[in-house]
PDB file of C-alpha atoms in Angstrom:
ATOM      1  CA  MET G   1     -52.181-104.300 -23.108  1.00 46.00           C
ATOM      2  CA  LEU G   2     -53.444-104.999 -19.607  1.00 40.00           C
ATOM      3  CA  LEU G   3     -50.661-102.828 -18.184  1.00 39.00           C
ATOM      4  CA  LEU G   4     -51.622 -99.945 -20.450  1.00 41.00           C
ATOM      5  CA  SER G   5     -55.272-100.345 -19.487  1.00 43.00           C
ATOM      6  CA  ARG G   6     -54.471-100.198 -15.785  1.00 42.00           C
ATOM      7  CA  LYS G   7     -52.304 -97.167 -16.337  1.00 39.00           C
ATOM      8  CA  ALA G   8     -55.081 -95.424 -18.249  1.00 44.00           C
ATOM      9  CA  ILE G   9     -57.491 -96.086 -15.404  1.00 44.00           C
ATOM     10  CA  THR G  10     -55.241 -95.142 -12.504  1.00 44.00           C
ATOM     11  CA  THR G  11     -53.536 -92.078 -13.957  1.00 42.00           C
ATOM     12  CA  PRO G  12     -56.584 -89.753 -13.692  1.00 48.00           C
ATOM     13  CA  PHE G  13     -57.140 -90.842 -10.096  1.00 48.00           C
ATOM     14  CA  VAL G  14     -53.502 -90.200  -9.222  1.00 43.00           C
ATOM     15  CA  ILE G  15     -53.627 -86.748 -10.812  1.00 44.00           C
ATOM     16  CA  CYS G  16     -56.861 -85.828  -9.019  1.00 50.00           C
ATOM     17  CA  ALA G  17     -55.553 -87.152  -5.717  1.00 48.00           C
ATOM     18  CA  CYS G  18     -52.395 -85.083  -6.061  1.00 45.00           C
ATOM     19  CA  ILE G  19     -54.241 -81.923  -6.980  1.00 49.00           C
ATOM     20  CA  LEU G  20     -56.778 -82.267  -4.191  1.00 51.00           C
ATOM     21  CA  GLY G  21     -54.061 -83.313  -1.786  1.00 50.00           C
ATOM     22  CA  VAL G  22     -52.117 -80.116  -2.394  1.00 46.00           C
ATOM     23  CA  GLY G  23     -55.208 -78.078  -1.597  1.00 49.00           C
ATOM     24  CA  LEU G  24     -56.370 -80.132   1.353  1.00 50.00           C
ATOM     25  CA  ILE G  25     -52.952 -80.121   2.986  1.00 43.00           C
ATOM     26  CA  GLN G  26     -53.444 -76.396   3.348  1.00 49.00           C
ATOM     27  CA  PHE G  27     -56.722 -76.665   5.284  1.00 52.00           C
ATOM     28  CA  PRO G  28     -55.115 -77.238   8.703  1.00 55.00           C
ATOM     29  CA  GLN G  29     -53.750 -73.693   8.385  1.00 53.00           C
ATOM     30  CA  LEU G  30     -57.288 -72.368   8.624  1.00 54.00           C
ATOM     31  CA  GLN G  31     -58.023 -74.579  11.615  1.00 58.00           C
ATOM     32  CA  LYS G  32     -54.950 -73.113  13.274  1.00 57.00           C
ATOM     33  CA  LEU G  33     -56.193 -69.641  12.450  1.00 52.00           C
ATOM     34  CA  ILE G  34     -59.691 -70.089  13.871  1.00 53.00           C
ATOM     35  CA  ASN G  35     -58.412 -71.676  17.080  1.00 57.00           C
ATOM     36  CA  ARG G  36     -56.498 -68.540  18.053  1.00 50.00           C
ATOM     37  CA  LYS G  37     -57.712 -66.857  21.239  1.00 54.00           C
ATOM     38  CA  GLN G  38     -57.156 -63.521  22.916  1.00 54.00           C
ATOM     39  CA  SER G  39     -53.710 -64.584  24.174  1.00 68.00           C
ATOM     40  CA  VAL G  40     -52.319 -64.544  20.652  1.00 82.00           C
ATOM     41  CA  SER G  41     -50.908 -61.222  19.493  1.00 87.00           C
ATOM     42  CA  LEU G  42     -52.669 -59.259  16.786  1.00 86.00           C
ATOM     43  CA  GLU G  43     -49.463 -59.295  14.744  1.00 89.00           C
ATOM     44  CA  THR G  44     -49.471 -63.108  14.760  1.00 89.00           C
ATOM     45  CA  LEU G  45     -53.113 -63.224  13.721  1.00 89.00           C
ATOM     46  CA  GLN G  46     -52.469 -60.810  10.878  1.00 90.00           C
ATOM     47  CA  LYS G  47     -49.576 -62.943   9.608  1.00 92.00           C
ATOM     48  CA  GLU G  48     -51.794 -66.003   9.613  1.00 90.00           C
ATOM     49  CA  ILE G  49     -54.510 -64.112   7.755  1.00 92.00           C
ATOM     50  CA  LYS G  50     -51.967 -63.244   5.068  1.00 94.00           C
ATOM     51  CA  SER G  51     -51.015 -66.923   4.873  1.00 93.00           C
ATOM     52  CA  GLU G  52     -54.676 -67.917   4.573  1.00 93.00           C
ATOM     53  CA  ASN G  53     -55.155 -65.333   1.842  1.00 95.00           C
ATOM     54  CA  LEU G  54     -52.269 -66.872  -0.124  1.00 95.00           C
ATOM     55  CA  ARG G  55     -53.851 -70.312   0.285  1.00 94.00           C
ATOM     56  CA  LEU G  56     -57.129 -69.002  -1.109  1.00 95.00           C
ATOM     57  CA  LYS G  57     -55.318 -67.399  -4.058  1.00 93.00           C
ATOM     58  CA  PHE G  58     -53.722 -70.760  -4.772  1.00 92.00           C
ATOM     59  CA  LEU G  59     -57.050 -72.598  -4.574  1.00 91.00           C
ATOM     60  CA  GLN G  60     -58.572 -70.074  -6.949  1.00 89.00           C
ATOM     61  CA  LYS G  61     -55.998 -70.748  -9.659  1.00 87.00           C
ATOM     62  CA  MET G  62     -55.099 -74.411  -9.273  1.00 87.00           C
ATOM     63  CA  PRO G  63     -56.531 -76.953 -11.758  1.00 86.00           C
ATOM     64  CA  SER G  64     -59.390 -79.029 -10.407  1.00 78.00           C
ATOM     65  CA  PHE G  65     -59.810 -81.837 -12.977  1.00 82.00           C
ATOM     66  CA  SER G  66     -63.622 -81.648 -12.722  1.00 85.00           C
ATOM     67  CA  TYR G  67     -63.650 -81.391  -8.916  1.00 91.00           C
ATOM     68  CA  ASP G  68     -64.809 -77.771  -8.905  1.00 93.00           C
ATOM     69  CA  ASN G  69     -67.959 -78.387  -6.868  1.00 94.00           C
ATOM     70  CA  PHE G  70     -66.037 -80.449  -4.325  1.00 93.00           C
ATOM     71  CA  ILE G  71     -63.478 -77.668  -3.863  1.00 92.00           C
ATOM     72  CA  ALA G  72     -66.259 -75.073  -3.584  1.00 95.00           C
ATOM     73  CA  ASP G  73     -67.975 -77.116  -0.860  1.00 95.00           C
ATOM     74  CA  LEU G  74     -64.774 -77.503   1.146  1.00 94.00           C
ATOM     75  CA  VAL G  75     -63.902 -73.821   0.918  1.00 95.00           C
ATOM     76  CA  TYR G  76     -67.460 -72.904   1.925  1.00 97.00           C
ATOM     77  CA  LEU G  77     -67.164 -75.067   5.043  1.00 95.00           C
ATOM     78  CA  ASN G  78     -63.900 -73.308   5.820  1.00 94.00           C
ATOM     79  CA  PHE G  79     -65.587 -69.949   5.340  1.00 96.00           C
ATOM     80  CA  LEU G  80     -68.296 -70.907   7.838  1.00 95.00           C
ATOM     81  CA  GLN G  81     -65.596 -71.717  10.403  1.00 93.00           C
ATOM     82  CA  TYR G  82     -63.817 -68.444   9.686  1.00 94.00           C
ATOM     83  CA  PHE G  83     -66.985 -66.358   9.823  1.00 94.00           C
ATOM     84  CA  GLY G  84     -68.292 -68.049  12.968  1.00 90.00           C
ATOM     85  CA  ASP G  85     -65.171 -67.403  15.040  1.00 90.00           C
ATOM     86  CA  ASP G  86     -66.483 -64.194  16.622  1.00 89.00           C
ATOM     87  CA  GLU G  87     -63.629 -63.901  19.124  1.00 89.00           C
ATOM     88  CA  VAL G  88     -60.947 -63.679  16.459  1.00 90.00           C
ATOM     89  CA  ARG G  89     -63.074 -61.759  13.958  1.00 91.00           C
ATOM     90  CA  ASN G  90     -63.662 -59.058  16.586  1.00 89.00           C
ATOM     91  CA  ARG G  91     -59.901 -58.510  16.568  1.00 89.00           C
ATOM     92  CA  THR G  92     -59.052 -58.923  12.906  1.00 91.00           C
ATOM     93  CA  GLY G  93     -62.245 -58.090  11.029  1.00 93.00           C
ATOM     94  CA  TYR G  94     -63.762 -59.940   8.078  1.00 95.00           C
ATOM     95  CA  SER G  95     -61.440 -58.908   5.253  1.00 94.00           C
ATOM     96  CA  LEU G  96     -61.015 -62.482   3.978  1.00 96.00           C
ATOM     97  CA  SER G  97     -64.762 -62.944   3.399  1.00 96.00           C
ATOM     98  CA  PRO G  98     -64.732 -61.911  -0.283  1.00 97.00           C
ATOM     99  CA  GLU G  99     -61.582 -63.949  -0.877  1.00 97.00           C
ATOM    100  CA  TYR G 100     -63.412 -67.131   0.117  1.00 97.00           C
ATOM    101  CA  PHE G 101     -66.193 -66.322  -2.317  1.00 97.00           C
ATOM    102  CA  GLU G 102     -63.751 -65.571  -5.112  1.00 97.00           C
ATOM    103  CA  VAL G 103     -62.845 -69.262  -4.867  1.00 97.00           C
ATOM    104  CA  ILE G 104     -66.316 -70.628  -4.149  1.00 97.00           C
ATOM    105  CA  LEU G 105     -68.200 -68.826  -6.913  1.00 97.00           C
ATOM    106  CA  GLU G 106     -65.407 -69.202  -9.454  1.00 96.00           C
ATOM    107  CA  ARG G 107     -65.582 -72.965  -8.904  1.00 96.00           C
ATOM    108  CA  ASP G 108     -69.351 -73.200  -8.578  1.00 97.00           C
ATOM    109  CA  PRO G 109     -71.272 -70.073  -9.675  1.00 97.00           C
ATOM    110  CA  ARG G 110     -74.552 -71.966  -9.168  1.00 97.00           C
ATOM    111  CA  PHE G 111     -73.950 -72.492  -5.449  1.00 97.00           C
ATOM    112  CA  LEU G 112     -77.100 -70.641  -4.347  1.00 96.00           C
ATOM    113  CA  ALA G 113     -76.517 -70.687  -0.571  1.00 93.00           C
ATOM    114  CA  ALA G 114     -73.128 -69.030  -1.068  1.00 96.00           C
ATOM    115  CA  TYR G 115     -74.707 -65.852  -2.424  1.00 96.00           C
ATOM    116  CA  ARG G 116     -76.665 -65.286   0.775  1.00 92.00           C
ATOM    117  CA  SER G 117     -73.521 -65.681   2.870  1.00 94.00           C
ATOM    118  CA  LEU G 118     -71.635 -63.461   0.429  1.00 95.00           C
ATOM    119  CA  SER G 119     -74.088 -60.609   0.928  1.00 92.00           C
ATOM    120  CA  THR G 120     -74.087 -60.786   4.716  1.00 92.00           C
ATOM    121  CA  SER G 121     -70.378 -61.393   5.293  1.00 95.00           C
ATOM    122  CA  THR G 122     -68.897 -59.130   2.648  1.00 96.00           C
ATOM    123  CA  SER G 123     -71.347 -56.215   2.556  1.00 95.00           C
ATOM    124  CA  LEU G 124     -72.538 -56.084   6.148  1.00 92.00           C
ATOM    125  CA  TYR G 125     -69.506 -57.319   8.088  1.00 94.00           C
ATOM    126  CA  ALA G 126     -66.499 -56.642   5.859  1.00 95.00           C
ATOM    127  CA  GLY G 127     -67.942 -53.360   4.573  1.00 95.00           C
ATOM    128  CA  MET G 128     -67.189 -54.230   0.943  1.00 97.00           C
ATOM    129  CA  PRO G 129     -70.549 -54.107  -0.878  1.00 96.00           C
ATOM    130  CA  GLU G 130     -68.809 -53.313  -4.162  1.00 97.00           C
ATOM    131  CA  ARG G 131     -66.938 -56.635  -3.995  1.00 97.00           C
ATOM    132  CA  ALA G 132     -70.127 -58.524  -3.104  1.00 97.00           C
ATOM    133  CA  ILE G 133     -72.027 -56.964  -5.978  1.00 97.00           C
ATOM    134  CA  ALA G 134     -69.201 -57.592  -8.441  1.00 98.00           C
ATOM    135  CA  LEU G 135     -69.037 -61.260  -7.438  1.00 98.00           C
ATOM    136  CA  SER G 136     -72.822 -61.578  -7.754  1.00 98.00           C
ATOM    137  CA  GLU G 137     -72.794 -59.963 -11.189  1.00 98.00           C
ATOM    138  CA  LYS G 138     -70.091 -62.348 -12.354  1.00 97.00           C
ATOM    139  CA  GLY G 139     -71.972 -65.361 -10.993  1.00 98.00           C
ATOM    140  CA  LEU G 140     -75.260 -64.260 -12.538  1.00 98.00           C
ATOM    141  CA  LYS G 141     -73.746 -64.749 -15.982  1.00 97.00           C
ATOM    142  CA  SER G 142     -73.922 -68.495 -15.278  1.00 97.00           C
ATOM    143  CA  LEU G 143     -77.483 -68.456 -13.946  1.00 98.00           C
ATOM    144  CA  SER G 144     -80.910 -68.505 -15.544  1.00 98.00           C
ATOM    145  CA  PRO G 145     -84.447 -68.288 -14.101  1.00 97.00           C
ATOM    146  CA  SER G 146     -84.540 -72.061 -13.603  1.00 96.00           C
ATOM    147  CA  VAL G 147     -80.851 -72.959 -13.114  1.00 96.00           C
ATOM    148  CA  PRO G 148     -80.330 -73.346 -10.264  1.00 96.00           C
ATOM    149  CA  GLU G 149     -83.764 -73.607  -8.698  1.00 95.00           C
ATOM    150  CA  LYS G 150     -84.786 -70.351  -6.971  1.00 97.00           C
ATOM    151  CA  SER G 151     -81.942 -68.434  -8.581  1.00 98.00           C
ATOM    152  CA  TYR G 152     -84.112 -65.303  -8.377  1.00 98.00           C
ATOM    153  CA  TYR G 153     -82.829 -64.936  -4.817  1.00 97.00           C
ATOM    154  CA  VAL G 154     -79.426 -63.872  -6.158  1.00 98.00           C
ATOM    155  CA  TRP G 155     -81.014 -60.812  -7.765  1.00 98.00           C
ATOM    156  CA  ARG G 156     -82.674 -59.986  -4.434  1.00 97.00           C
ATOM    157  CA  TYR G 157     -79.420 -60.290  -2.497  1.00 97.00           C
ATOM    158  CA  LYS G 158     -77.756 -58.038  -5.058  1.00 98.00           C
ATOM    159  CA  GLY G 159     -80.598 -55.526  -4.818  1.00 98.00           C
ATOM    160  CA  VAL G 160     -80.307 -55.424  -1.035  1.00 97.00           C
ATOM    161  CA  ASP G 161     -76.585 -54.660  -1.264  1.00 97.00           C
ATOM    162  CA  GLU G 162     -77.143 -51.958  -3.874  1.00 97.00           C
ATOM    163  CA  LEU G 163     -79.902 -50.254  -1.916  1.00 97.00           C
ATOM    164  CA  LEU G 164     -78.799 -50.574   1.703  1.00 96.00           C
ATOM    165  CA  PHE G 165     -75.025 -50.363   1.428  1.00 96.00           C
ATOM    166  CA  LEU G 166     -74.412 -48.312  -1.719  1.00 96.00           C
ATOM    167  CA  GLY G 167     -77.594 -46.240  -1.834  1.00 95.00           C
ATOM    168  CA  ASN G 168     -77.910 -47.005  -5.541  1.00 97.00           C
ATOM    169  CA  ALA G 169     -81.683 -47.013  -5.925  1.00 97.00           C
ATOM    170  CA  LYS G 170     -81.544 -47.216  -9.731  1.00 97.00           C
ATOM    171  CA  ALA G 171     -79.457 -50.398  -9.727  1.00 98.00           C
ATOM    172  CA  ALA G 172     -81.538 -51.845  -6.887  1.00 98.00           C
ATOM    173  CA  HIS G 173     -84.742 -51.183  -8.837  1.00 98.00           C
ATOM    174  CA  LYS G 174     -83.384 -53.180 -11.763  1.00 98.00           C
ATOM    175  CA  SER G 175     -82.299 -56.051  -9.508  1.00 98.00           C
ATOM    176  CA  PHE G 176     -85.632 -56.328  -7.698  1.00 98.00           C
ATOM    177  CA  ALA G 177     -87.554 -56.046 -10.965  1.00 98.00           C
ATOM    178  CA  THR G 178     -85.462 -58.861 -12.442  1.00 98.00           C
ATOM    179  CA  ALA G 179     -86.001 -60.969  -9.321  1.00 98.00           C
ATOM    180  CA  ALA G 180     -89.753 -60.440  -9.727  1.00 98.00           C
ATOM    181  CA  ASN G 181     -89.583 -61.423 -13.391  1.00 98.00           C
ATOM    182  CA  TRP G 182     -87.605 -64.605 -12.736  1.00 98.00           C
ATOM    183  CA  ALA G 183     -89.771 -65.639  -9.779  1.00 98.00           C
ATOM    184  CA  SER G 184     -93.021 -64.998 -11.681  1.00 98.00           C
ATOM    185  CA  LYS G 185     -92.165 -67.838 -14.061  1.00 97.00           C
ATOM    186  CA  PHE G 186     -93.003 -70.381 -11.332  1.00 97.00           C
ATOM    187  CA  SER G 187     -96.362 -71.145  -9.755  1.00 97.00           C
ATOM    188  CA  ASP G 188     -95.298 -72.451  -6.335  1.00 97.00           C
ATOM    189  CA  PRO G 189     -96.267 -70.285  -3.305  1.00 97.00           C
ATOM    190  CA  GLU G 190     -92.706 -69.295  -2.399  1.00 97.00           C
ATOM    191  CA  SER G 191     -91.866 -68.104  -5.906  1.00 98.00           C
ATOM    192  CA  GLN G 192     -95.126 -66.184  -6.187  1.00 98.00           C
ATOM    193  CA  MET G 193     -94.508 -64.537  -2.821  1.00 96.00           C
ATOM    194  CA  ILE G 194     -91.002 -63.497  -3.884  1.00 97.00           C
ATOM    195  CA  ALA G 195     -92.344 -62.225  -7.210  1.00 98.00           C
ATOM    196  CA  ASN G 196     -94.932 -60.067  -5.431  1.00 97.00           C
ATOM    197  CA  THR G 197     -92.629 -58.659  -2.757  1.00 95.00           C
ATOM    198  CA  SER G 198     -89.850 -57.971  -5.253  1.00 97.00           C
ATOM    199  CA  GLN G 199     -92.262 -56.217  -7.588  1.00 97.00           C
ATOM    200  CA  ARG G 200     -93.597 -54.051  -4.758  1.00 96.00           C
ATOM    201  CA  THR G 201     -90.061 -53.096  -3.730  1.00 96.00           C
ATOM    202  CA  ALA G 202     -89.231 -52.190  -7.340  1.00 97.00           C
ATOM    203  CA  GLU G 203     -92.398 -50.064  -7.524  1.00 96.00           C
ATOM    204  CA  PHE G 204     -91.537 -48.277  -4.275  1.00 95.00           C
ATOM    205  CA  LEU G 205     -88.138 -47.391  -5.719  1.00 97.00           C
ATOM    206  CA  SER G 206     -89.576 -46.252  -9.056  1.00 96.00           C
ATOM    207  CA  ARG G 207     -91.860 -43.793  -7.243  1.00 95.00           C
ATOM    208  CA  ASN G 208     -89.388 -42.745  -4.587  1.00 96.00           C
ATOM    209  CA  PRO G 209     -85.652 -43.597  -4.810  1.00 95.00           C
ATOM    210  CA  ASN G 210     -85.356 -42.872  -1.066  1.00 94.00           C
ATOM    211  CA  SER G 211     -88.332 -45.063  -0.189  1.00 96.00           C
ATOM    212  CA  LYS G 212     -88.435 -46.114   3.467  1.00 95.00           C
ATOM    213  CA  TYR G 213     -90.757 -48.944   2.480  1.00 95.00           C
ATOM    214  CA  ALA G 214     -88.163 -50.325   0.069  1.00 96.00           C
ATOM    215  CA  GLN G 215     -85.416 -50.061   2.670  1.00 96.00           C
ATOM    216  CA  ILE G 216     -87.571 -51.717   5.333  1.00 96.00           C
ATOM    217  CA  SER G 217     -88.449 -54.479   2.885  1.00 94.00           C
ATOM    218  CA  SER G 218     -84.750 -55.035   2.233  1.00 95.00           C
ATOM    219  CA  TRP G 219     -83.836 -55.101   5.924  1.00 95.00           C
ATOM    220  CA  SER G 220     -86.739 -57.512   6.457  1.00 93.00           C
ATOM    221  CA  MET G 221     -85.130 -59.830   3.960  1.00 91.00           C
ATOM    222  CA  VAL G 222     -81.860 -59.648   5.911  1.00 91.00           C
ATOM    223  CA  LEU G 223     -83.741 -60.321   9.148  1.00 90.00           C
ATOM    224  CA  ASN G 224     -85.521 -63.387   7.792  1.00 84.00           C
ATOM    225  CA  ASN G 225     -82.486 -64.987   6.128  1.00 81.00           C
ATOM    226  CA  GLN G 226     -81.598 -67.224   9.096  1.00 69.00           C
ATOM    227  CA  VAL G 227     -78.688 -64.980   9.995  1.00 72.00           C
ATOM    228  CA  ASP G 228     -76.858 -64.815  13.312  1.00 83.00           C
ATOM    229  CA  GLU G 229     -78.217 -62.941  16.326  1.00 86.00           C
ATOM    230  CA  ARG G 230     -75.981 -59.907  15.815  1.00 86.00           C
ATOM    231  CA  THR G 231     -77.233 -59.434  12.252  1.00 89.00           C
ATOM    232  CA  GLN G 232     -80.838 -59.854  13.406  1.00 89.00           C
ATOM    233  CA  LYS G 233     -80.384 -57.107  15.999  1.00 91.00           C
ATOM    234  CA  ARG G 234     -78.817 -54.823  13.378  1.00 92.00           C
ATOM    235  CA  ALA G 235     -81.726 -55.414  10.992  1.00 93.00           C
ATOM    236  CA  ILE G 236     -84.297 -54.707  13.721  1.00 94.00           C
ATOM    237  CA  ARG G 237     -82.521 -51.464  14.684  1.00 95.00           C
ATOM    238  CA  GLU G 238     -82.467 -50.333  11.060  1.00 95.00           C
ATOM    239  CA  ILE G 239     -86.158 -51.155  10.544  1.00 96.00           C
ATOM    240  CA  GLU G 240     -87.134 -49.264  13.696  1.00 96.00           C
ATOM    241  CA  ALA G 241     -84.941 -46.294  12.710  1.00 96.00           C
ATOM    242  CA  LEU G 242     -86.913 -46.107   9.455  1.00 95.00           C
ATOM    243  CA  GLY G 243     -90.172 -45.981  11.398  1.00 96.00           C
ATOM    244  CA  GLY G 244     -91.170 -49.629  11.111  1.00 96.00           C
ATOM    245  CA  LYS G 245     -91.870 -52.138  13.834  1.00 95.00           C
ATOM    246  CA  VAL G 246     -90.873 -55.783  14.195  1.00 94.00           C
ATOM    247  CA  ILE G 247     -93.354 -58.040  15.942  1.00 93.00           C
ATOM    248  CA  THR G 248     -92.484 -61.640  16.736  1.00 86.00           C
ATOM    249  CA  THR G 249     -95.517 -63.898  16.279  1.00 86.00           C
ATOM    250  CA  PRO G 250     -96.323 -66.845  18.586  1.00 86.00           C
ATOM    251  CA  GLU G 251     -95.038 -69.101  15.795  1.00 83.00           C
ATOM    252  CA  GLY G 252     -91.620 -67.427  16.033  1.00 80.00           C
ATOM    253  CA  THR G 253     -91.779 -65.540  12.725  1.00 83.00           C
ATOM    254  CA  ASN G 254     -91.220 -61.808  12.310  1.00 88.00           C
ATOM    255  CA  LYS G 255     -94.063 -59.540  11.227  1.00 91.00           C
ATOM    256  CA  ILE G 256     -93.086 -56.140   9.895  1.00 93.00           C
ATOM    257  CA  VAL G 257     -95.374 -53.135  10.432  1.00 94.00           C
ATOM    258  CA  LEU G 258     -94.624 -50.324   7.976  1.00 93.00           C
ATOM    259  CA  PRO G 259     -94.735 -46.648   9.016  1.00 94.00           C
ATOM    260  CA  PRO G 260     -97.852 -44.643   8.068  1.00 92.00           C
ATOM    261  CA  LYS G 261     -96.031 -42.752   5.314  1.00 91.00           C
ATOM    262  CA  ASP G 262     -93.222 -43.667   2.963  1.00 92.00           C
TER     263      ASP G 262
END
C-alpha cells in the first residue's frame, strides 16, 4: 500500500520533469543562435533559425501537464533574447517573432505583456500585422474586461496594428471603441484615461477614416510603450510626418502637439 502511494505521488512529478526536460533541453539552441556574430555566415544563421522554428513548433504542440504558464514565461524570456540581439536580427530579420507568440499565447492567452511585444515585434519589425492581429483575436476569446486586469490594452494594441499597418480604419474603430468600453468599467485614473483617449480615437475615425489625429494618437501609444530607441525614433518620425510635434517634458515624458487641422 505504501509502495502504491509513493508511486502515485512520484509519477506525476516524473512525467512533468520529463516533459519539461524535453523542452528545456532545446533552449541552449536559442542561446547558440543569439550568440552568433558577424563572422558567422548568413547560411549558417538561416539554418539555425530553421532549427529554432522547429523547436518552437514542438513546444507549441507538446503536452504541458498544467505547466502552460511556466512554458509561456520561458519562451517569452527566449523571445526577449532573440528580439534584443540587434546584430543578428539586422542580418536575418524578425521572421520568428510570431512563432514565439504562437507558443506563448497558446499556452497563456492572458499574458498581457506579451501582446504589447507581439504588436511591436511582429507588426513593426517583422512586417506581419496580419499575423499579429490574428493572434490577438484568438487570445481575446479568452479575455474579458476584468480578466486579466487592464485587458483593454489588447484591444488598443490590435487597433494600432489595424490602423497603422493595415490601414483598416473600420476595424480599428471597432477595436478602439471596445477598448474604451472595457476601460470605462473601472474608476481608477489609468483606466479612465485609456477610456477617454480610446473613445476620442474611435470618434476621429468615425468622422474621418484617414484621420491624422487618430494616426498620431496611435503612434503616440507606440512611443509611450517603453519600446527600444529605434522604435521611439520611428514613432517620432511618423508623428512629425503627420504634422504633429513631440516635446519631451522636464520630467522625461513625451507631450504630443497635434496639427491645427485633422
